[in-house]
XYZ file of C-alpha atoms in Angstrom:
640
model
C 0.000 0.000 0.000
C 1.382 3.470 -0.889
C 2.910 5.357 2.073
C 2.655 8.976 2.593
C 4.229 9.425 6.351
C 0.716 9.154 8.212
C 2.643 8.479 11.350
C 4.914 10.915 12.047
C 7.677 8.847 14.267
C 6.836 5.570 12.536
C 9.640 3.086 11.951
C 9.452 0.533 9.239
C 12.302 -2.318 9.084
C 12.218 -3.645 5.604
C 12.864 -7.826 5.584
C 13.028 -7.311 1.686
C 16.711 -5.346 2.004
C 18.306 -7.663 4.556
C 16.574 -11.098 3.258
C 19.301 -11.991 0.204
C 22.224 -9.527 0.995
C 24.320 -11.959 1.185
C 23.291 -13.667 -2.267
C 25.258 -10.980 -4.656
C 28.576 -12.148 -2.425
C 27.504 -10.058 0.764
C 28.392 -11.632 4.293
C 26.356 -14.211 5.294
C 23.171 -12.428 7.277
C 22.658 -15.919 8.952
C 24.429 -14.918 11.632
C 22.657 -12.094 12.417
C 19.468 -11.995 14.625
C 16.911 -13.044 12.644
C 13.368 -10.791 12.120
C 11.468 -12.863 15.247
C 14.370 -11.553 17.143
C 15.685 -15.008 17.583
C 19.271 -15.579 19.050
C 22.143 -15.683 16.676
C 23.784 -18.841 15.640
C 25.721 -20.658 18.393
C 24.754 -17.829 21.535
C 24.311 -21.051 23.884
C 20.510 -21.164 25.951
C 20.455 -19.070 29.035
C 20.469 -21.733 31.761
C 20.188 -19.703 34.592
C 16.954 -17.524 33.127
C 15.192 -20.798 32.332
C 16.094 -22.477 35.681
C 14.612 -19.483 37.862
C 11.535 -19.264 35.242
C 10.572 -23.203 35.908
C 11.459 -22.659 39.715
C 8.787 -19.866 39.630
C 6.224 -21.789 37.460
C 6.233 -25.011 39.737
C 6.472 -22.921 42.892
C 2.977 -20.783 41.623
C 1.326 -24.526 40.978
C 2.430 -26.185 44.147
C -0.933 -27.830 44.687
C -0.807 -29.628 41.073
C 3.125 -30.655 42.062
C 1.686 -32.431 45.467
C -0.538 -34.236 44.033
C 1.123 -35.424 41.360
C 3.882 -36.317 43.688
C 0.884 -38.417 45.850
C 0.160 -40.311 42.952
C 3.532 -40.783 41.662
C 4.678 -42.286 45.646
C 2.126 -45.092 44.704
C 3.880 -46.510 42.124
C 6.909 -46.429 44.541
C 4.925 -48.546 46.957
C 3.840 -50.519 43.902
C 7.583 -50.947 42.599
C 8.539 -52.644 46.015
C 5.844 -54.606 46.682
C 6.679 -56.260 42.665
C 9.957 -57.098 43.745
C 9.590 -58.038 47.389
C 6.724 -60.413 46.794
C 8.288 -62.240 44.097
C 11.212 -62.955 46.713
C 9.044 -63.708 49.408
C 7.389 -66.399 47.314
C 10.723 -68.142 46.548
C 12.705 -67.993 49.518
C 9.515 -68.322 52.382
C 6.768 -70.267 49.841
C 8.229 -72.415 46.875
C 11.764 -73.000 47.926
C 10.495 -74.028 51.468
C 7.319 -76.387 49.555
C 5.106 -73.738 50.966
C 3.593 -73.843 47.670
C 0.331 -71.923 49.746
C 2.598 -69.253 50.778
C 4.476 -69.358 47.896
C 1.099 -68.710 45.992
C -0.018 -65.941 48.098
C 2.848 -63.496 47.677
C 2.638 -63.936 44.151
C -1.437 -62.875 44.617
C 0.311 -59.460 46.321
C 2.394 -59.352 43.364
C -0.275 -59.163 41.059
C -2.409 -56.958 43.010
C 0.647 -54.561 42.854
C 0.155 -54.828 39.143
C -3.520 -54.541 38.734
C -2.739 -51.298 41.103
C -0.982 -49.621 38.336
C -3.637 -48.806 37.218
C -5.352 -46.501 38.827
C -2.134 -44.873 39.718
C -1.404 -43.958 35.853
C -4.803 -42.532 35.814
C -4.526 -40.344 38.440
C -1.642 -38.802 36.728
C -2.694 -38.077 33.959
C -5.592 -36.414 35.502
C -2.978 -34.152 37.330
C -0.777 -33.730 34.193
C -2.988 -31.490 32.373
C -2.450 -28.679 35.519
C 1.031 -28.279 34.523
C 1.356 -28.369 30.777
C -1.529 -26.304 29.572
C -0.778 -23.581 31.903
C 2.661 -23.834 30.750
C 1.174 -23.318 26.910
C -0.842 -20.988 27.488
C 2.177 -18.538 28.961
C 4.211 -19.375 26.128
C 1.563 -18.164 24.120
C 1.138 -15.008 25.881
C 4.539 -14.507 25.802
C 4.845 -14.887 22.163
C 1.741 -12.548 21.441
C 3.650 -9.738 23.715
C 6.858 -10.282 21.614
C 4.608 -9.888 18.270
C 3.016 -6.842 19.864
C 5.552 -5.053 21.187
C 8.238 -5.633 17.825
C 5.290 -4.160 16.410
C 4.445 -1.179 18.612
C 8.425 -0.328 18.578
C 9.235 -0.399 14.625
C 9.607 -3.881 14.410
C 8.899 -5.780 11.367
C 4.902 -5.173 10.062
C 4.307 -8.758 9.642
C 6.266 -11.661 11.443
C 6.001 -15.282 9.658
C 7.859 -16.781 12.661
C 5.443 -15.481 14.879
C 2.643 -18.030 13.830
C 5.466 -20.484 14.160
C 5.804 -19.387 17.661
C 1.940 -19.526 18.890
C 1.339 -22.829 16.887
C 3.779 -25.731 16.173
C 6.670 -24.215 18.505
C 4.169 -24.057 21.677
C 2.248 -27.388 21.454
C 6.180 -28.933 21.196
C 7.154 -27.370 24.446
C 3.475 -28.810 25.834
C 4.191 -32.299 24.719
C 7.845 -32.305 25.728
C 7.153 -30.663 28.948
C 4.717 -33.650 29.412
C 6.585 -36.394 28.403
C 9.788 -34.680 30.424
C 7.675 -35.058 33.677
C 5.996 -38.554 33.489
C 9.634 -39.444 32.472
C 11.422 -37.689 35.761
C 8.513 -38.588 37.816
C 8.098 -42.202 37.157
C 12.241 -42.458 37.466
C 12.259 -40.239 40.525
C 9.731 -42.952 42.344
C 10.137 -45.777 41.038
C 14.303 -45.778 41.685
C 12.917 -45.043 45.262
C 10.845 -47.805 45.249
C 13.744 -50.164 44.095
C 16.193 -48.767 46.002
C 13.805 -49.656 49.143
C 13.082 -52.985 47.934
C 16.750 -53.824 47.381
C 17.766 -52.614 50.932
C 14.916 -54.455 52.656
C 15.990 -58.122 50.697
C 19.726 -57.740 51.744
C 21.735 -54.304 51.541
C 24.595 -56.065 49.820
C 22.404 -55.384 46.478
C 23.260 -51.661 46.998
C 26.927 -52.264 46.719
C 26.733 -53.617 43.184
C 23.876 -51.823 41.500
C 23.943 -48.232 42.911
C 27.696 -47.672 41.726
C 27.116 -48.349 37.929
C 23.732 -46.516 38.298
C 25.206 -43.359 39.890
C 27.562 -43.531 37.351
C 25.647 -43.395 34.229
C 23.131 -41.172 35.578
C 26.272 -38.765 36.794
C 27.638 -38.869 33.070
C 24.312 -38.315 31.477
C 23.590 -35.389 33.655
C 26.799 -33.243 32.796
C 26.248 -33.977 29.202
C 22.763 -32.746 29.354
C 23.701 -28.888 28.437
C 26.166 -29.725 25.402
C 23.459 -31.906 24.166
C 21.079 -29.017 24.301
C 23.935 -26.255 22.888
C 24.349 -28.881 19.778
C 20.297 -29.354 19.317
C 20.478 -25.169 19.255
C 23.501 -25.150 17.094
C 21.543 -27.450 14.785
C 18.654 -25.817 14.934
C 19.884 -22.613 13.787
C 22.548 -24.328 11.132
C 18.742 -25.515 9.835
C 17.613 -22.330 9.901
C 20.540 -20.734 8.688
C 20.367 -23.001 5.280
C 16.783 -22.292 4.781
C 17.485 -18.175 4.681
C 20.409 -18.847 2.433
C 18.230 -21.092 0.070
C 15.433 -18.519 0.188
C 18.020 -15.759 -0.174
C 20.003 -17.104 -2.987
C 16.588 -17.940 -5.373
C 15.695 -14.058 -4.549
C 18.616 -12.435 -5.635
C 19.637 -15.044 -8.206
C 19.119 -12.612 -11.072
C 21.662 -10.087 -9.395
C 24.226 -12.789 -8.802
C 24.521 -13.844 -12.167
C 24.188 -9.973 -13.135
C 27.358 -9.036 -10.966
C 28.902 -12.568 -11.520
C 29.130 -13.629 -8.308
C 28.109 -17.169 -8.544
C 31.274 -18.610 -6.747
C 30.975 -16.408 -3.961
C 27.053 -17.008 -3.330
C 28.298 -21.160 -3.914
C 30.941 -20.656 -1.459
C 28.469 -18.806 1.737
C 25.884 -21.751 0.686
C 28.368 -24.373 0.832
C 29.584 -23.160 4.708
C 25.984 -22.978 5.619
C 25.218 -26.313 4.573
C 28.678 -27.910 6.142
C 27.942 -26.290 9.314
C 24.528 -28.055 9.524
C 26.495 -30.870 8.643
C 28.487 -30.753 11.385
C 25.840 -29.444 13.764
C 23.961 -33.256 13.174
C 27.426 -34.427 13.368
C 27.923 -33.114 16.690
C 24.301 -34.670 17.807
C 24.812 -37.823 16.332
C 28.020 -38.092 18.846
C 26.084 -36.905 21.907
C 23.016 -39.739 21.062
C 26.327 -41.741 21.309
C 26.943 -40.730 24.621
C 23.718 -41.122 25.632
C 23.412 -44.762 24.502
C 26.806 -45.350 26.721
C 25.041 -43.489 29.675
C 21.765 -46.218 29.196
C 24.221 -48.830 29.010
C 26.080 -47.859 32.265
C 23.208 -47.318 34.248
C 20.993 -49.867 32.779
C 22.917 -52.377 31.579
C 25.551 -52.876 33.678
C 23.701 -53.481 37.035
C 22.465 -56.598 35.423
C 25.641 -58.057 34.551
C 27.195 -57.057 38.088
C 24.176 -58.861 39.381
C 25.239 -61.969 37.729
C 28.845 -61.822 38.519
C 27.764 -61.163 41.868
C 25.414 -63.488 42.338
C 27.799 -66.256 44.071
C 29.321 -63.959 46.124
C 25.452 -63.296 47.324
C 24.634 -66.640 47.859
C 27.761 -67.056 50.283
C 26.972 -63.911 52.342
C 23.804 -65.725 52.865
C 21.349 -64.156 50.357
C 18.923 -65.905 50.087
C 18.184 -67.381 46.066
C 14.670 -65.832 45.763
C 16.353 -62.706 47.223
C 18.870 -62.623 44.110
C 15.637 -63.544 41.799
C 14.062 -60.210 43.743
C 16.754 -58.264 42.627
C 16.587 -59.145 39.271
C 13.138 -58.735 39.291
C 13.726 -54.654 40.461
C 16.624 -53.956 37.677
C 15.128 -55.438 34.643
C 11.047 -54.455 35.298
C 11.787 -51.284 37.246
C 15.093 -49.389 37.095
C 16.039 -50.304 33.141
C 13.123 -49.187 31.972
C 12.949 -46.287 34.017
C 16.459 -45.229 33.338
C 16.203 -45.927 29.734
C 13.102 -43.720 29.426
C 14.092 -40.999 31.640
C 17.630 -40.589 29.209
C 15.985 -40.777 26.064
C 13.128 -38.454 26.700
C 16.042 -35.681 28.388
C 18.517 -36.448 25.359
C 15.578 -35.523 23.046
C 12.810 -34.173 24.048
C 14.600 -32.514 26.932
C 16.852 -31.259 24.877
C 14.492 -29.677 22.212
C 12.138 -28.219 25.078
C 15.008 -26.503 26.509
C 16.105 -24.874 23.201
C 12.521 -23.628 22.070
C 12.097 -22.268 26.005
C 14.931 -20.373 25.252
C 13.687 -19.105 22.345
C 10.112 -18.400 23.353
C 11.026 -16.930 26.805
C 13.481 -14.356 25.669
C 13.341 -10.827 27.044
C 11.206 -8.701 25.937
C 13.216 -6.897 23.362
C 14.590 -2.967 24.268
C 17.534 -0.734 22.708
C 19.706 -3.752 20.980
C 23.665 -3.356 21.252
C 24.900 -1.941 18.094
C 26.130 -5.068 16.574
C 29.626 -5.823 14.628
C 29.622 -3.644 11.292
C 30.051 -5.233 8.079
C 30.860 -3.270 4.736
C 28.125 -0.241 4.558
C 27.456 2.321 2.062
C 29.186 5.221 1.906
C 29.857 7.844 -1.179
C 32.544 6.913 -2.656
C 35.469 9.806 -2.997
C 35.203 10.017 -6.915
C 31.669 11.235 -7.201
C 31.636 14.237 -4.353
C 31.917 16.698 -6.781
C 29.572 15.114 -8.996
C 26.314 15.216 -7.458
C 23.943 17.901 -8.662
C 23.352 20.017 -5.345
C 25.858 18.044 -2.980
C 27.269 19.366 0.165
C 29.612 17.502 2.698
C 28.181 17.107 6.421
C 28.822 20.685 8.634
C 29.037 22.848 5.546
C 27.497 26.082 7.433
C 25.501 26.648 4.104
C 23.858 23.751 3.151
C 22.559 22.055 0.176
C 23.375 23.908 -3.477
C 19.961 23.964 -5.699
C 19.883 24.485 -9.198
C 18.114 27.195 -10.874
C 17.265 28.501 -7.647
C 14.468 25.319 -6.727
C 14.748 24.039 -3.542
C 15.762 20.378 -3.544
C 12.919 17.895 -2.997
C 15.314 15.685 -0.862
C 18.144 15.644 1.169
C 19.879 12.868 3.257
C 23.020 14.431 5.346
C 25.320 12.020 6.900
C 22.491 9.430 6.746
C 23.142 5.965 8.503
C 20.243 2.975 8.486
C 19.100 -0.326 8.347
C 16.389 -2.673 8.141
C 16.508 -3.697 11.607
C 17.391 -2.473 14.661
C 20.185 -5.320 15.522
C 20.922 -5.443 11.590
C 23.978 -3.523 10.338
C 23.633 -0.715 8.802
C 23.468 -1.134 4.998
C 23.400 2.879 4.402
C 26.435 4.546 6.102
C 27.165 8.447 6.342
C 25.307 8.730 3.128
C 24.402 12.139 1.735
C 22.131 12.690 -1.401
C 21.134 15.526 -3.030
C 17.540 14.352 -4.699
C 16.661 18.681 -6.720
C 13.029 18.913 -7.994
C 12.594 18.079 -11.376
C 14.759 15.237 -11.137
C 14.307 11.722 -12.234
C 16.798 9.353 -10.332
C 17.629 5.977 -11.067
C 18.825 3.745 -8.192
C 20.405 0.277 -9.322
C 22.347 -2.339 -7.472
C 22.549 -6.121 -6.203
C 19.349 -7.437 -4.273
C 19.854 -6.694 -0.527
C 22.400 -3.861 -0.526
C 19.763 -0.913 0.763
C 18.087 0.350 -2.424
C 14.618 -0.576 -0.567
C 15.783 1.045 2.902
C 17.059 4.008 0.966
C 13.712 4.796 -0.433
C 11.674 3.724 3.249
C 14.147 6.283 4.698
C 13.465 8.950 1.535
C 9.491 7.911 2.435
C 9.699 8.684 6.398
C 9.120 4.666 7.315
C 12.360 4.353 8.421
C 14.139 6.689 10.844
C 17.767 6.638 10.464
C 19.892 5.738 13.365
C 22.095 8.775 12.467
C 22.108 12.306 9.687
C 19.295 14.304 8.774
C 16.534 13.846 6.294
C 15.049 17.072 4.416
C 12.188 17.495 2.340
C 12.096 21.401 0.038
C 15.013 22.015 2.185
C 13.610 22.292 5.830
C 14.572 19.031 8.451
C 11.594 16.623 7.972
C 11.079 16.840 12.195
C 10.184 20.585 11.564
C 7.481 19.919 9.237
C 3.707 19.018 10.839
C 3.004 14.837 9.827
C 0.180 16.059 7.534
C 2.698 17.934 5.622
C 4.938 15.574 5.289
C 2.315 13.068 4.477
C 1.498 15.495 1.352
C 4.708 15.971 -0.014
C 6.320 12.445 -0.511
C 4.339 9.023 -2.044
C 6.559 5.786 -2.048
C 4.867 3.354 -4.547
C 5.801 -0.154 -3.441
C 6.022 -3.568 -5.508
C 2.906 -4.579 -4.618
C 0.022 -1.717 -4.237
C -2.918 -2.294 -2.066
C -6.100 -2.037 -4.052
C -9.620 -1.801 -2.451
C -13.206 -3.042 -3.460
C -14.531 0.155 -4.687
C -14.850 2.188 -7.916
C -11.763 2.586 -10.218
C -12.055 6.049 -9.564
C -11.793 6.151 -5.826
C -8.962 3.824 -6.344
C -7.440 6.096 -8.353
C -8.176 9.073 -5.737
C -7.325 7.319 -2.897
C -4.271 9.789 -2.259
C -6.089 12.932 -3.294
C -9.866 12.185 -2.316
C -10.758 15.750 -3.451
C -9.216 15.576 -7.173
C -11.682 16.895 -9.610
C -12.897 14.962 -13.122
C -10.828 16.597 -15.193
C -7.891 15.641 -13.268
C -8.453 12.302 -12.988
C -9.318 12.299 -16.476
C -6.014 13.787 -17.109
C -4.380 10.576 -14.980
C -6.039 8.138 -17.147
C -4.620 9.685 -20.281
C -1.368 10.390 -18.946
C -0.678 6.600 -17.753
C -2.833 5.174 -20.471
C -5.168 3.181 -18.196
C -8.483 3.593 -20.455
C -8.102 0.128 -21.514
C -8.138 -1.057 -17.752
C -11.351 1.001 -17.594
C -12.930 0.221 -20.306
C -12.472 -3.532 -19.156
C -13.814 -2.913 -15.618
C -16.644 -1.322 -17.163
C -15.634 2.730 -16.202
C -14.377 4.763 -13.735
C -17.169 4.265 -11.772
C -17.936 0.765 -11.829
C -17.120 -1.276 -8.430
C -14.146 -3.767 -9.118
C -12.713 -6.886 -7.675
C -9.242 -6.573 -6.823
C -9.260 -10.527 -7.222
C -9.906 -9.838 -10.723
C -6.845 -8.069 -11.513
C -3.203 -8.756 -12.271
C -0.448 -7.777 -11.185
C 0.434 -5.145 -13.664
C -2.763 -3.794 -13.680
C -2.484 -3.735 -9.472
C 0.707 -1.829 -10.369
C -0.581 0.507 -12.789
C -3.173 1.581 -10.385
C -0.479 2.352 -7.789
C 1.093 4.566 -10.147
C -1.512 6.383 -11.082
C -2.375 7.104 -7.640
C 1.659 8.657 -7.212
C 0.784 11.006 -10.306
C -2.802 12.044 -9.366
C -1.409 13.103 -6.009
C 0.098 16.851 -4.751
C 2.900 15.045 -3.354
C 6.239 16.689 -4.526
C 8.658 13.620 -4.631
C 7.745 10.466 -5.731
C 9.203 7.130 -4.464
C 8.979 3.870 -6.933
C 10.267 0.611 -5.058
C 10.645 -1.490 -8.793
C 6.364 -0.070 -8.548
C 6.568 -1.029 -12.609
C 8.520 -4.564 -12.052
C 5.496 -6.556 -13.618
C 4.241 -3.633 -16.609
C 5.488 -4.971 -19.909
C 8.864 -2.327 -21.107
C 6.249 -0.024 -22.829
C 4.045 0.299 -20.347
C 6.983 1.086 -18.098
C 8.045 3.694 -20.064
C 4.603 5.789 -20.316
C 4.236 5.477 -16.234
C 7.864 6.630 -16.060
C 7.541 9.605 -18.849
C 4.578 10.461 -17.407
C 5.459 10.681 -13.839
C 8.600 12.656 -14.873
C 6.148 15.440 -16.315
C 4.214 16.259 -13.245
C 6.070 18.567 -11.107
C 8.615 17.426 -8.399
C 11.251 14.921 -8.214
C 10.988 11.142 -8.691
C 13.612 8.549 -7.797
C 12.694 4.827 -9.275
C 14.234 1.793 -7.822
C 14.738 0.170 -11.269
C 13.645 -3.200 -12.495
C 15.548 -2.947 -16.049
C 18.103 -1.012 -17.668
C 15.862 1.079 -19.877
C 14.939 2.588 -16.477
C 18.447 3.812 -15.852
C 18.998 4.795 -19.441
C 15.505 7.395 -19.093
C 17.002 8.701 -15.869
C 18.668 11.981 -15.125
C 21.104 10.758 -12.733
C 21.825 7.106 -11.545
C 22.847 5.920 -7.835
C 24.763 2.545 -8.141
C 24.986 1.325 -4.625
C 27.426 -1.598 -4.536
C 27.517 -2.819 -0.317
C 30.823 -0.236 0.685
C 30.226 2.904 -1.702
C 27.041 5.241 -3.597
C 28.379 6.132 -7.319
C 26.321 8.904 -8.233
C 26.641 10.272 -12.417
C 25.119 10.104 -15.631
C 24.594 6.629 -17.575
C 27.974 7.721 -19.602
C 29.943 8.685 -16.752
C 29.354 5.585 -14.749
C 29.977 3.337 -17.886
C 33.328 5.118 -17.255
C 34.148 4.611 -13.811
C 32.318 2.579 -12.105
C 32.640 -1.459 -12.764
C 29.619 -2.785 -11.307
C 27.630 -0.336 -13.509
C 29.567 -1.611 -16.422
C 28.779 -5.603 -15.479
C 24.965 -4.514 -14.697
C 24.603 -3.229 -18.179
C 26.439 -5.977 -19.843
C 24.587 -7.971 -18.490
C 21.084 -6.292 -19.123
C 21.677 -6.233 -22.919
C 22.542 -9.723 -22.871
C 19.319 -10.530 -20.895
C 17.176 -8.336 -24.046
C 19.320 -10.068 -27.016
């Protein structure tokens, strides 16, 4: 939708600049924060912010903990009596030919079965009072993220922000879940065993708790690297998905400038990083599977080794059979599943915490610079109307007109924690002007013109429209004397006409008459059935949707007009009438351009090339500047 400054403060952080910068050989912008204000690649979770958030969570739902923790000391009492009775039997029923006795422990065995249960019932029925609070909070924290990137000049729309209150919540839900049963049924049932063990001889203690500490020891202080590689991974992931997206976007401008080898290169580290990222995970599920086996595992075989050594301290056989019973149905199965929901699930729910608990956002640190624009030495004396920062008199004009814009010193970006893609920039934009701007995909032509249209504020310099500081002018003012045209032009259900109006409500007949004509849109009419008949916008195409927009720009008062490639998808012709035309209304008009006949109609061209602005004539940047040169070779070979 066209913008004409109706908020006067308003700050507008373009995705479209920063998304491919890197594709036309720029550094990689994967390692930057990304627009949901994720954390860079490799920043390691904060441990200590998510450890005092969970404290506080649990400690608000004590009640729901209790319980839980009620239910959960069942299935200790449960665990014991499996093993115990199952001893009993052999050593005071069969072994004795009790076979009566022998029968009725194994009855109390199975009733400690059958009381299973009801025991897995009742927590479940307690589960749901810790994870769906926990979801909804995560949601509410990821709407106040949304809202407030919004309500401080954050991005207009956030894709990763559905991400966030959809797929990225119900996974921290159902790990969260799975991470307690897991933790609660190892936490009770060990007890249980442990209990059962001591009370058929103590000796048991001395060769299963040593292997079982052990593993569990190990596992623990591996639990954070395994989380820091699922994050590294993660964002490797991530990381190769903006570098796909970015490369396809700008792949026109990488072939243009011929940097294919350079855009293969940053794709081929992205992609061996993630490489090594699942590398690095594969090696920790390694660890993990030794940590099972140690605690697991190795009980049993110490059992078995130990088992004669039992039998002569005067264990009793159905004692050693108890045993058994505890570390293969109880503390194996517990162990296993406690390590390989933490190694997984654990380890993702602690990485997408991270993400989703994050501060809100304020002031970021100004983050490491990479190579910004700046005017390059050779063209300072050619700019029409150019003055360096501090000159006492300002801005030249020519033929006495004030000029339409100014930037002074200007430094920007498209994000707050981006770098700054425009740097100490000054521009000299006189009325009457038609200015081409041309460059690689991603290296500020878009934030050039947001900053031109008041959208953007720049962190640094001064913007001036008709040569007074845009701060002193009232926003209404402002509003009237700048239009930036984007790609894609919002049009309403309504009548051509008020379409046509919709940035000058008041223009008369004749005038928008004189638009039609001018931008030869009485075909579009004609098709729609008038000026005045109601349209669809699902009915038209994207030129047409274009056409519109211009036509809006030139039926406006507004004194310098801003096209962001606004003409991209009008055939060359059609181009050219919107572009003549737009030149003959009064004012200045700077066009981001879509093809070289743009530059060629132009009075002046800006070539911005990621470290300097070359600012000249078509001829005299054929002369001295070389990615002009490649950009039109390579623009007449696209037309032959």
């Amino acid at each position: 939708m066209e913008s004409t400054d109706a908020a006067p403060d308003a700050k507008v952080h373009p995705a479209a600049d920063g998304a491919s910068s890197d594709a036309a050989g720029q550094p990689d912008a994967s390692a930057q924060p990304d627009a949901a204000g994720q954390p860079v690649a490799g920043d390691p979770p904060s441990t200590r912010r998510l450890t005092r958030s969970a404290t506080r969570f649990l400690a608000r739902r004590r009640g729901a903990v209790v319980r839980l923790g009620a239910w959960s000391a069942a299935e200790s009492v449960q665990t014991f009596l499996g093993g115990y009775c199952v001893a009993r039997s052999l050593d005071d029923g069969f072994l004795r030919g009790q076979t009566a006795a022998g029968l009725l422990w194994l009855v109390c065995a199975a009733a400690a079965v059958l009381l299973g249960g009801p025991v897995i019932r009742g927590v479940f029925a307690q589960l749901p009072h810790l994870t769906e609070p926990l979801r909804d909070a995560l949601v509410r924290r990821s709407v106040a993220h949304a809202l407030h990137r919004a309500a401080t000049g954050g991005p207009a729309g956030d894709p990763a922000a559905v991400s966030r209150l959809t797929s990225q919540t119900e996974i921290a839900r159902d790990s969260f879940a799975g991470l307690v049963l897991a933790a609660r049924s190892f936490v009770f049932v060990a007890a249980g065993a442990v209990a059962g063990l001591v009370a058929l001889a103590p000796q048991f203690l001395l060769v299963v708790l040593p292997p079982l500490v052990l593993g569990i020891v190990l596992f623990t202080a591996s639990l954070l690297p395994m989380a820091r590689a699922q994050h590294r991974y993660l964002d490797a992931d991530e990381a190769v998905g903006r570098r796909a997206q970015a490369t396809r976007a700008a792949l026109r401008d990488t072939v243009a400038c011929g940097a294919q080898e350079q855009t293969a290169e940053a794709n081929r580290r992205a992609v061996e990083e993630a490489a090594a990222a699942q590398r690095a995970m594969a090696r920790w599920a390694a660890v993990r599977t030794l940590c099972v086996a140690t605690a697991g595992q190795a009980p049993v075989l110490l059992l078995l080794a130990a088992t004669p050594w039992l039998l002569r301290e005067g264990v009793g056989a159905g004692a050693v059979v108890g045993a058994f019973t505890y570390v293969l149905q109880a503390l194996l199965p517990a162990v296993h599943t406690l390590m390989t929901v933490l190694g997984t699930a654990g380890a993702r729910l602690f990485v997408i915490l991270d993400r989703l608990t994050q501060p809100l956002p304020g002031q970021p640190p100004a983050p490491a610079q990479r190579a910004a624009l700046r005017p390059a030495p050779d063209d300072l004396g050619t700019r029409p109307g150019h003055t360096t920062p501090g000159t006492p008199d300002g801005p030249a004009t020519r033929a006495g007109r004030a000029p339409a814009l100014e930037l002074l010193g200007v430094r920007a970006a498209w994000h707050p924690a981006a770098p700054a893609v425009l740097d100490d920039l000054d521009l000299t934009v006189e009325e009457g002007l038609h200015l081409a701007v041309v460059g690689p995909s991603g290296i500020g032509k878009s934030t050039l013109l947001h900053v031109a249209a008041g959208l953007l504020t720049p962190r640094q310099g001064e913007v001036r429209l008709l040569g007074r500081p845009v701060a002193d002018r009232h926003p209404h003012h402002r509003a009237a004397l700048r239009v930036l045209v984007p790609q894609e032009p919002y049009v309403f259900t309504g009548t051509l006409r008020d379409n046509l109006r919709y940035l000058r409500p008041d223009a008369s007949r004749p005038d928008v008459d004189a638009t039609v004509a001018a931008l030869g849109i009485g075909p579009l009419a004609d098709r729609l059935g008038g000026l005045d008949r109601e349209l669809d916008p699902q009915t038209l195409s994207l030129g047409e949707r274009q056409l519109i927009g211009v036509a809006r720009a030139h039926l406006s008062t507004a004194r310098l007009l801003l096209l962001d490639e606004a003409t991209c998808h009008l055939d060359p012709a059609a181009e050219a009438v919107a572009e003549r035309a737009l030149r003959e209304r009064p004012g200045a008009l700077v066009v981001v351009a879509h093809r070289l006949s743009s530059a060629l109609r132009a009075d002046r061209v800006l070539v911005l090339d990621g470290t300097r602005a070359h600012f000249g004539t078509h001829t005299e940047l054929l002369a001295r500047c070389a990615l002009y040169r490649d950009l039109v070779g390579h623009w007449n070979d696209a037309r032959t």
